XYZ file of C-alpha atoms in Angstrom:
695
model
C 60.984 147.914 117.604
C 57.372 146.864 117.023
C 55.038 149.817 116.983
C 51.994 147.555 116.968
C 52.890 146.531 120.520
C 53.339 150.097 121.792
C 50.507 151.265 124.024
C 49.534 154.823 123.152
C 47.844 156.633 126.054
C 45.128 159.203 125.493
C 46.203 162.853 125.798
C 43.495 164.555 127.885
C 43.654 168.364 127.750
C 41.911 170.997 129.905
C 39.510 173.637 128.606
C 38.106 176.501 130.647
C 35.861 177.541 127.754
C 34.926 176.557 124.194
C 37.805 178.503 122.636
C 40.374 176.561 124.643
C 38.608 173.284 123.830
C 39.134 173.973 120.124
C 42.757 174.988 120.775
C 43.381 171.743 122.664
C 41.916 169.730 119.794
C 43.982 171.712 117.301
C 47.131 171.004 119.331
C 46.654 167.245 119.247
C 44.480 166.264 122.215
C 42.743 162.898 122.006
C 40.148 164.140 124.474
C 39.171 167.392 126.182
C 37.590 167.849 129.607
C 35.563 170.888 130.629
C 32.888 171.976 133.059
C 29.400 173.347 132.600
C 28.077 176.432 134.377
C 27.370 174.517 137.589
C 28.672 171.489 139.515
C 32.249 171.858 138.278
C 35.268 171.867 140.601
C 36.481 174.964 138.710
C 33.525 177.297 139.157
C 35.766 180.323 138.514
C 36.453 179.176 134.950
C 34.262 180.509 132.131
C 33.056 176.943 131.477
C 30.538 175.828 128.842
C 26.870 176.777 128.670
C 24.521 173.805 128.278
C 23.225 175.458 125.093
C 26.768 175.324 123.632
C 27.338 171.684 124.446
C 25.901 169.897 121.396
C 27.743 172.034 118.854
C 31.041 171.778 120.736
C 30.836 167.994 121.121
C 29.909 167.573 117.447
C 32.868 169.713 116.346
C 35.264 167.824 118.608
C 34.007 164.465 117.379
C 34.535 165.512 113.769
C 38.148 166.244 114.701
C 38.478 162.806 116.259
C 38.460 164.188 119.809
C 36.448 162.874 122.755
C 34.677 165.149 125.242
C 34.384 164.611 128.985
C 32.208 166.861 131.151
C 33.307 167.491 134.736
C 30.389 167.364 137.173
C 32.658 166.752 140.123
C 31.293 168.704 143.075
C 29.146 167.403 145.906
C 25.450 168.256 145.620
C 22.755 169.584 147.945
C 19.180 168.274 147.756
C 17.830 171.402 146.070
C 20.420 170.984 143.282
C 19.462 167.442 142.298
C 16.775 168.384 139.728
C 19.198 170.709 137.936
C 21.917 168.069 138.093
C 19.553 165.624 136.416
C 18.834 168.163 133.676
C 22.587 168.526 133.124
C 22.857 164.784 132.594
C 20.050 165.045 130.030
C 22.074 167.724 128.215
C 25.118 165.443 128.217
C 23.108 162.506 126.871
C 21.482 164.579 124.122
C 24.828 166.134 123.125
C 26.393 162.649 122.961
C 29.342 163.518 125.201
C 31.687 160.608 125.758
C 31.637 160.596 129.548
C 31.188 162.571 132.744
C 33.685 162.897 135.593
C 31.865 162.878 138.931
C 32.280 162.970 142.699
C 28.790 162.840 144.221
C 27.176 159.406 144.499
C 23.914 160.831 143.132
C 25.299 160.449 139.607
C 25.742 156.723 140.202
C 22.081 156.454 141.180
C 21.068 158.363 138.041
C 23.164 156.134 135.796
C 21.558 153.049 137.298
C 18.114 154.528 136.738
C 18.598 155.942 133.208
C 21.294 153.573 131.880
C 22.682 156.167 129.426
C 25.149 155.437 126.633
C 28.050 157.349 128.117
C 30.906 156.556 130.461
C 30.964 157.255 134.192
C 34.372 158.327 135.499
C 35.299 158.576 139.189
C 36.906 161.975 139.795
C 40.126 162.365 141.747
C 37.841 164.085 144.290
C 36.426 160.619 145.075
C 39.842 159.715 146.510
C 40.177 156.289 144.903
C 43.288 155.354 146.830
C 43.397 151.592 147.355
C 42.682 148.186 145.852
C 39.417 148.197 147.796
C 38.321 151.403 146.076
C 39.332 150.075 142.662
C 37.329 146.898 143.239
C 34.358 148.965 144.366
C 34.571 151.279 141.339
C 34.605 148.326 138.955
C 31.727 146.576 140.713
C 29.597 149.730 140.749
C 30.021 150.349 137.023
C 32.554 153.158 136.770
C 34.414 152.921 133.472
C 37.470 154.866 134.625
C 39.059 156.173 137.812
C 41.082 159.376 138.005
C 43.939 158.516 140.336
C 45.038 161.065 142.962
C 47.693 163.596 141.959
C 49.817 162.550 144.919
C 50.118 158.980 143.609
C 53.686 157.638 143.663
C 55.326 155.592 140.911
C 55.152 152.461 143.080
C 51.443 152.983 143.769
C 50.789 153.662 140.092
C 52.372 150.346 139.121
C 50.268 148.433 141.644
C 46.981 150.191 140.915
C 47.313 150.114 137.132
C 47.904 146.364 137.316
C 44.909 145.920 139.614
C 42.728 148.106 137.384
C 43.567 146.023 134.318
C 42.531 142.874 136.195
C 39.194 144.579 136.853
C 38.806 145.897 133.271
C 38.890 149.412 134.733
C 40.534 152.328 132.924
C 43.033 154.602 134.691
C 43.567 158.324 134.248
C 46.546 160.088 135.802
C 47.589 163.741 136.178
C 50.909 164.219 134.384
C 51.294 167.998 134.318
C 50.120 171.028 136.261
C 49.255 172.175 139.752
C 49.193 169.702 142.620
C 47.382 169.995 145.931
C 49.451 170.057 149.110
C 46.734 167.934 150.738
C 45.151 164.589 149.857
C 42.904 164.791 146.788
C 39.299 165.445 147.731
C 40.108 165.801 151.430
C 41.403 169.372 151.771
C 39.306 171.530 154.111
C 41.679 174.532 154.403
C 39.767 176.825 152.063
C 36.427 176.018 153.678
C 37.797 176.338 157.217
C 39.367 179.737 156.537
C 36.771 181.394 154.357
C 33.801 179.104 153.842
C 34.809 178.304 150.254
C 34.846 174.550 149.751
C 37.069 172.843 147.200
C 34.479 170.077 147.035
C 31.966 172.693 145.904
C 34.202 174.089 143.176
C 35.274 177.269 144.948
C 38.719 176.566 146.414
C 40.340 179.849 147.514
C 43.821 178.275 147.348
C 44.547 178.829 151.015
C 47.739 176.817 150.522
C 49.164 179.718 148.478
C 48.908 182.182 151.382
C 51.718 183.239 153.726
C 52.020 181.468 157.097
C 54.293 181.391 160.117
C 55.845 178.207 161.471
C 56.380 178.384 165.218
C 57.875 176.035 167.763
C 55.728 174.822 170.692
C 57.364 177.619 172.666
C 56.244 180.263 170.159
C 59.636 180.751 168.515
C 59.404 181.795 164.850
C 61.024 179.043 162.779
C 59.976 180.027 159.273
C 57.468 182.156 157.409
C 56.130 182.730 153.924
C 54.198 180.557 151.471
C 55.167 177.404 153.340
C 52.434 175.200 151.840
C 52.551 176.329 148.210
C 53.502 173.337 146.055
C 55.353 173.594 142.767
C 53.678 172.315 139.634
C 54.373 168.740 138.621
C 55.560 167.633 135.182
C 55.983 163.954 134.363
C 56.537 164.191 130.611
C 59.832 162.315 130.890
C 57.922 159.330 132.350
C 55.849 158.665 129.230
C 57.752 155.397 128.534
C 56.661 154.181 131.987
C 53.039 155.247 131.447
C 52.992 153.466 128.095
C 54.461 150.328 129.642
C 51.904 150.392 132.486
C 49.087 150.964 129.980
C 47.773 154.076 131.719
C 44.741 154.862 129.569
C 44.716 158.636 129.871
C 47.421 161.224 130.604
C 45.664 164.222 132.104
C 46.926 167.798 131.932
C 45.718 170.098 134.727
C 44.777 173.671 133.848
C 41.147 174.631 133.258
C 41.993 178.030 134.765
C 45.041 178.535 132.537
C 45.182 180.660 129.371
C 45.101 179.535 125.749
C 48.905 179.646 125.356
C 49.311 177.190 128.251
C 46.678 174.812 126.855
C 48.289 174.837 123.412
C 51.849 174.419 124.704
C 51.172 171.606 127.171
C 48.870 169.676 124.845
C 51.314 169.985 121.956
C 54.279 168.909 124.108
C 52.575 165.755 125.373
C 51.175 164.952 121.919
C 54.651 165.130 120.403
C 56.213 163.209 123.277
C 53.739 160.317 123.143
C 54.066 160.095 119.359
C 57.867 160.289 119.550
C 58.067 157.485 122.096
C 55.697 155.133 120.272
C 57.586 155.740 117.021
C 61.128 155.295 118.399
C 60.967 153.387 121.715
C 64.531 154.613 122.237
C 64.947 155.775 125.850
C 68.142 157.735 125.178
C 66.669 159.685 122.281
C 63.419 160.194 124.153
C 65.207 161.587 127.230
C 66.828 164.295 125.076
C 63.540 165.058 123.357
C 61.651 165.250 126.668
C 64.249 167.601 128.190
C 63.778 170.012 125.296
C 59.991 169.904 125.600
C 60.114 170.441 129.368
C 62.355 173.481 128.888
C 59.638 175.046 126.747
C 56.943 174.094 129.266
C 59.007 175.666 132.043
C 59.012 178.961 130.159
C 55.286 178.818 129.413
C 54.313 178.418 133.092
C 55.911 177.181 136.281
C 55.818 177.862 139.994
C 59.016 178.246 141.979
C 61.439 178.094 139.048
C 61.287 174.354 138.387
C 58.897 171.454 138.163
C 58.537 168.995 141.012
C 58.016 165.252 140.937
C 58.291 164.854 144.691
C 55.010 162.965 145.082
C 55.833 160.649 142.212
C 59.354 159.721 143.325
C 58.918 160.583 147.037
C 61.621 163.251 146.962
C 62.601 165.903 149.499
C 59.990 168.388 150.677
C 62.243 171.417 150.160
C 62.221 170.686 146.418
C 58.430 170.748 146.400
C 57.624 174.245 147.743
C 57.505 177.344 145.538
C 58.814 180.002 147.893
C 56.999 183.321 148.232
C 56.347 183.825 144.496
C 53.342 181.529 144.185
C 52.118 182.531 140.715
C 53.915 182.431 137.373
C 57.616 182.282 138.210
C 59.202 182.408 134.770
C 62.877 181.684 134.147
C 65.929 183.591 135.361
C 67.223 185.729 132.515
C 69.927 187.880 134.062
C 71.118 190.270 136.784
C 70.367 193.987 136.843
C 73.352 196.236 136.150
C 71.832 199.734 136.441
C 68.728 201.851 135.791
C 68.084 205.354 134.449
C 64.610 206.485 135.437
C 65.021 209.723 133.440
C 65.480 207.756 130.214
C 63.113 205.036 131.381
C 65.697 202.288 130.859
C 67.236 199.425 132.744
C 70.328 197.443 131.796
C 71.162 193.900 132.797
C 73.679 191.160 132.146
C 72.057 188.076 130.541
C 72.400 184.753 132.354
C 75.374 182.940 130.821
C 73.565 179.563 130.828
C 71.078 180.888 128.312
C 73.958 181.826 126.003
C 75.616 178.435 126.306
C 75.084 175.359 124.185
C 73.120 173.460 126.816
C 70.128 173.420 124.462
C 70.681 171.013 121.573
C 68.157 172.757 119.329
C 69.847 175.949 117.981
C 66.525 177.503 116.991
C 65.040 176.940 120.450
C 68.238 178.152 122.132
C 68.098 181.370 120.142
C 64.405 181.862 120.937
C 64.854 181.388 124.678
C 67.932 183.620 124.888
C 66.533 186.644 123.036
C 64.157 189.281 124.348
C 61.704 191.055 122.083
C 59.098 193.806 122.507
C 55.907 192.664 124.302
C 57.767 189.938 126.213
C 56.793 190.081 129.886
C 59.572 190.376 132.477
C 59.732 190.680 136.260
C 62.347 192.240 138.545
C 62.828 190.447 141.891
C 64.975 190.683 144.970
C 65.200 187.733 147.381
C 61.830 186.301 146.327
C 60.223 189.744 146.510
C 58.530 191.046 143.383
C 59.696 194.604 142.629
C 57.969 195.158 139.288
C 56.384 193.390 136.311
C 55.938 194.928 132.853
C 55.929 194.116 129.132
C 59.004 195.234 127.209
C 58.657 198.353 125.076
C 61.994 198.372 123.259
C 65.094 196.208 123.609
C 68.707 196.875 122.565
C 71.770 194.639 122.988
C 74.973 196.599 123.546
C 78.384 195.589 124.971
C 77.083 192.336 126.490
C 74.253 194.265 128.128
C 70.551 194.172 127.362
C 68.919 197.606 127.603
C 65.137 197.739 127.729
C 62.319 200.231 128.148
C 58.875 199.511 129.515
C 58.922 200.177 133.263
C 57.446 203.238 134.950
C 60.083 205.662 136.352
C 58.773 205.138 139.895
C 59.310 201.398 139.531
C 62.812 201.955 138.139
C 63.716 203.981 141.240
C 62.991 200.925 143.433
C 65.399 198.685 141.527
C 68.989 198.010 142.552
C 72.069 196.537 140.938
C 72.060 192.769 141.428
C 68.267 192.398 141.267
C 67.172 189.354 139.285
C 65.501 189.652 135.881
C 62.945 186.947 135.066
C 61.287 186.240 131.735
C 57.604 185.442 132.332
C 56.220 185.363 128.797
C 58.135 184.805 125.575
C 55.957 185.904 122.657
C 58.260 184.374 120.044
C 58.142 180.993 121.771
C 54.337 181.150 121.878
C 54.279 181.844 118.126
C 56.619 178.934 117.403
C 54.525 176.572 119.524
C 51.356 177.697 117.746
C 52.935 177.213 114.311
C 54.280 173.765 115.187
C 51.277 172.445 117.103
C 48.732 172.141 114.323
C 47.453 168.588 114.538
C 45.213 167.211 111.797
C 43.819 163.809 110.957
C 45.959 162.019 108.401
C 44.007 161.312 105.207
C 44.882 158.495 102.806
C 43.116 158.260 99.438
C 42.912 155.467 96.894
C 41.397 156.344 93.527
C 40.284 153.357 91.476
C 39.687 154.389 87.860
C 37.253 152.324 85.777
C 35.920 152.799 82.268
C 32.642 154.327 83.488
C 33.173 155.258 87.120
C 35.608 156.512 89.739
C 35.744 154.798 93.151
C 37.342 156.833 95.942
C 38.374 155.072 99.144
C 39.268 157.434 101.994
C 40.917 156.317 105.237
C 41.969 157.948 108.468
C 42.960 156.643 111.902
C 41.333 157.551 115.228
C 42.588 156.150 118.524
C 44.469 153.420 116.646
C 41.307 152.456 114.750
C 40.876 152.729 110.984
C 37.905 154.737 109.689
C 37.141 153.892 106.050
C 34.792 155.528 103.557
C 34.119 154.445 99.973
C 32.187 156.476 97.425
C 31.447 155.806 93.737
C 31.109 158.560 91.113
C 29.592 157.780 87.679
C 31.141 159.621 84.753
C 27.869 160.264 82.907
C 26.742 162.516 85.774
C 29.575 164.980 85.097
C 30.386 167.399 82.298
C 33.803 166.491 80.925
C 36.477 168.716 79.394
C 38.614 167.933 76.350
C 41.766 166.827 78.187
C 42.235 164.994 81.484
C 44.450 166.412 84.195
C 47.564 164.554 85.313
C 47.853 162.517 88.525
C 50.001 165.326 89.919
C 47.241 167.882 89.349
C 44.644 165.582 90.904
C 46.950 165.168 93.907
C 47.397 168.930 94.181
C 43.643 169.512 94.218
C 42.996 166.828 96.829
C 45.785 168.185 99.049
C 43.999 171.555 99.377
C 42.269 170.590 102.619
C 42.530 174.142 103.987
C 40.815 174.698 107.344
C 39.300 171.218 107.464
C 40.254 168.598 110.049
C 42.308 166.605 107.539
C 45.744 166.666 105.982
C 46.447 164.569 102.884
C 49.110 162.019 103.762
C 49.117 159.956 100.574
C 47.139 159.340 97.403
C 47.263 156.276 95.166
C 45.882 155.735 91.675
C 44.927 152.350 90.232
C 43.513 151.607 86.789
C 41.217 148.825 85.583
C 41.286 147.484 82.007
C 43.642 150.166 80.712
C 41.322 152.945 81.859
C 42.560 156.515 82.088
C 41.860 159.404 84.437
C 38.515 160.957 83.494
C 38.661 164.517 82.078
C 36.911 166.124 85.062
C 36.777 169.880 85.458
C 38.898 171.300 88.295
C 35.743 172.583 89.977
C 34.308 169.044 89.993
C 37.521 167.591 91.444
C 37.360 170.199 94.190
C 33.748 169.245 94.826
C 34.761 165.579 95.117
C 37.357 166.558 97.727
C 34.867 168.623 99.725
C 32.260 165.857 99.664
C 34.706 163.118 100.650
C 35.992 165.211 103.557
C 32.481 166.072 104.738
C 31.367 162.439 104.620
C 34.525 161.259 106.355
C 34.136 163.893 109.089
C 30.649 162.578 109.773
C 31.884 158.989 109.813
C 34.610 159.954 112.282
C 32.004 161.612 114.512
C 29.612 158.652 114.225
C 32.423 156.321 115.261
C 32.364 157.794 118.775
C 28.700 156.972 119.243
C 27.785 153.846 117.284
C 29.687 151.339 119.435
C 28.577 152.721 122.781
C 26.697 150.429 125.099
C 24.190 151.414 127.791
C 25.406 151.648 131.373
C 24.963 148.275 133.038
C 23.076 148.799 136.314
C 24.267 147.348 139.586
C 21.401 145.374 141.118
C 22.245 146.431 144.655
C 22.304 150.102 143.652
C 19.027 149.655 141.759
C 17.412 148.245 144.900
C 18.909 151.083 146.934
C 17.590 153.661 144.443
C 14.098 152.153 144.478
C 14.177 152.068 148.285
C 15.144 155.744 148.439
C 12.354 156.688 146.014
C 9.839 154.595 148.000
C 10.885 156.041 151.373
C 10.790 159.586 150.019
C 7.240 159.017 148.821
C 6.266 157.715 152.284
C 7.788 160.762 153.984
C 6.110 163.035 151.442
C 2.697 161.438 151.986
C 3.153 161.576 155.748
C 4.009 165.260 155.529
C 0.914 165.969 153.432
C -1.243 164.152 155.991
C 0.645 165.921 158.791
C 1.485 162.576 160.318
C 4.421 162.483 162.754
C 7.593 161.166 161.160
C 9.170 158.036 162.565
C 11.647 159.079 165.231
C 15.262 158.228 164.468
C 17.148 156.667 167.350
C 20.212 158.786 168.011
C 23.478 157.464 169.368
C 26.245 159.320 171.155
C 29.720 158.662 169.786
C 33.069 159.260 171.470
C 35.947 159.539 168.999
C 39.482 158.777 170.180
C 41.774 161.167 168.308
C 45.044 160.225 170.013
C 46.338 156.698 170.732
C 47.874 157.939 174.002
C 44.344 157.874 175.405
C 44.503 154.058 175.342
C 46.702 154.175 178.457
C 43.982 155.958 180.431
C 40.722 154.519 179.120
C 39.296 154.259 182.624
C 39.314 158.067 182.842
C 36.712 158.341 180.068
C 33.135 158.736 181.297
C 31.266 156.228 179.137
C 27.989 156.468 181.016
C 26.102 158.248 178.216
C 28.276 156.980 175.348
C 26.773 154.469 172.877
C 29.690 154.137 170.467
C 33.428 154.606 170.683
C 35.402 155.273 167.489
C 39.114 154.706 166.969
C 41.269 154.787 163.880
C 42.670 151.684 162.219
C 45.936 153.651 162.146
C 46.123 153.280 165.943
C 45.915 149.486 165.777
C 49.146 147.583 165.212
C 48.121 143.908 165.109
C 45.041 141.739 165.778
C 46.200 140.347 169.144
C 46.972 143.749 170.666
C 43.699 145.013 169.218
C 41.810 142.181 170.942
C 43.332 143.162 174.300
C 42.355 146.798 173.730
C 38.766 145.865 172.879
C 38.556 143.679 175.998
C 39.565 146.697 178.108
C 36.824 148.803 176.511
C 34.155 146.132 177.041
C 35.225 145.754 180.675
C 34.481 149.452 181.129
C 31.084 149.177 179.398
C 29.913 145.804 178.129
C 27.118 147.049 175.838
C 29.131 149.721 174.016
C 29.728 149.522 170.248
C 33.249 149.853 168.840
C 33.723 151.495 165.429
C 37.041 151.007 163.658
C 37.532 154.057 161.447
C 39.257 153.207 158.174
C 41.809 155.787 156.994
C 41.151 157.924 153.911
C 44.264 156.399 152.315
C 44.463 152.623 152.638
C 47.947 151.197 152.122
C 48.459 147.454 151.672
C 49.302 146.956 155.364
C 46.064 148.706 156.350
C 44.044 146.487 154.015
C 45.625 143.341 155.463
C 44.781 144.432 159.007
C 41.257 145.445 157.970
C 40.612 142.027 156.407
C 41.978 140.227 159.467
C 39.836 142.265 161.887
C 36.744 141.843 159.701
C 37.237 138.083 159.747
C 37.994 137.909 163.473
C 34.939 139.939 164.540
C 32.519 138.704 161.887
C 30.152 137.290 164.499
C 30.471 140.106 167.031
C 27.616 142.593 166.415
C 29.209 145.202 168.701
C 32.301 145.677 166.534
C 32.095 147.239 163.076
C 33.668 149.768 160.752
C 33.340 153.449 159.949
C 34.285 154.294 156.344
C 33.948 156.911 153.622
C 35.293 155.671 150.265
C 33.535 154.208 147.247
C 33.583 150.845 148.972
C 30.760 151.946 151.304
C 28.338 150.964 148.524
C 29.647 147.439 148.068
C 28.277 144.835 150.428
C 31.023 142.262 149.957
C 33.779 144.630 151.111
C 32.436 144.730 154.661
C 30.442 141.493 154.974
C 27.721 143.341 156.856
C 30.181 145.012 159.256
C 29.839 148.604 157.975
C 28.117 150.474 160.799
C 28.827 154.104 159.898
C 29.414 156.230 156.796
C 31.458 159.049 158.270
C 31.700 162.751 157.430
C 34.626 162.292 155.005
C 32.242 160.620 152.551
C 31.087 164.167 151.692
C 27.435 163.098 151.555
C 25.309 166.251 151.803
C 22.088 165.134 150.093
C 19.452 162.515 150.796
């Protein structure tokens, strides 16, 4: 084993407010992501006020934790000035990066060239080598890969990203979307609440009916509600692929969830890089995932269907779409007069399937204030915190439910544990993560030199400070090395924990007879100075954003054209009329067999999906048929939102074949629309899926 060769990914934790940001840092996060009051894809979260930003970022930096601000909604024209002011707040607060969707941020970065990173949100749907190449060319530092990415895709894209010097960030735990990242329109279609505007109503969690073409009811319930994903057991793979950041979903989750998930992934990454033993790690990961399952899950288990391309029936929650908990037992009887219910505990929880005896005991015992639910065939009967609990004759007897709820319960109903207070306490006690402090005290005849070291993101931070004896009032007898060590270990509520302390002596010198109060003051000063040096480390090596010349020209052109339109409006001059074209979109390849039935008289452009085209020769025959019907018509080949390798090969072949034909071009929507070389002048349309809603 060679730990120097182990790649240690960043643990990126969610924070819905400042309190949870501090909890994430305390639990071992390398970085925290959060939104501001506007332009965040989680508008329902408390989020951070711009006035809070500087203090929060400073505190996180002193703990060795990076901060990323999510500004990942699409923007309207009237919002652009406020968006620019938000970027100013981020620059002044010295945040480490922003996670964005709208292309306006790219224009701003090219104009202002700030010293912070630009990350492409998963909402940008970076889903192909073309998109990765475009992101790198345009200046994005990192791409957040879609949650639905498979293991095979992750291997290919991480390799491609490394070739491009582009960082990768990947969701490893939490909720997944049933649709393609950044492309879901269900919430907007049903209630006018757009996910791309930060107000997803989670339409996928609602109940639906599945009917046959004849109207026969085939299924009903929460048919589109996906289970949460947990990929903690795949940390060895992520380390091997050099995935830069492991992202935990959950800005809407509570503090207990943030602490538990962050702590679990912190421990797992550290355990793997220390041992690199797959057998030991598998056991460790199973134990951690059992705790995570109790903290929050949907549907009774985690899913990795997208990652390993598993069966769909293992991916759907069932009708309980919120916190599912874990099965704890079966109801035996109730007594509404006494306010009690009795149940038989699940035998698996009493078995030795959990290697950790302490954890096994915690998960198999109920205590007052634990939250339980009673269910029958996926129907929630009641939920309540436990008042009292008694174990008697292999039965658990509890109080806490209202008599009217007890009357609805039946023998055989399932008892689920939703919240385990004891487990939350244990996680909190065991999740305290501090920076490891190493001290070297060099004792001279007239001075004391203290060298303090800590490690941030596998980088050593070193501080050296000299203290002259004549500046201190000495006592009659010097303290021992042990007493000095004791005083320096009292780091209290600071961000540091003393790992080791060494003493060295020059020319037979001895420890100076400092007062205890002065030794304590040395400790406080060293820690304060080192905290500042840790914070400065995040900023001093930053480089300005390198502008893309094509985007700079585009930005200047936009500014120039806006000024022309503005001046024309002031002079009440008529605006230049835009020539409109009528487009006919073919939505079904079966139409190809009856092209002559389409009235193309008033049609200027015909659009068809690349997905409908099988090979270049057949495509050429199809295009000939269209031109025979109308020789001057334009053909737009619509590129799919998700470009697999076969699609890219066909795209490149068609681009090459029709390079000199001005009537054939492409319709696209990804990041690549801003890169000239991707299309060689053949991009004719930026379609509606680009989510461009500002000028």
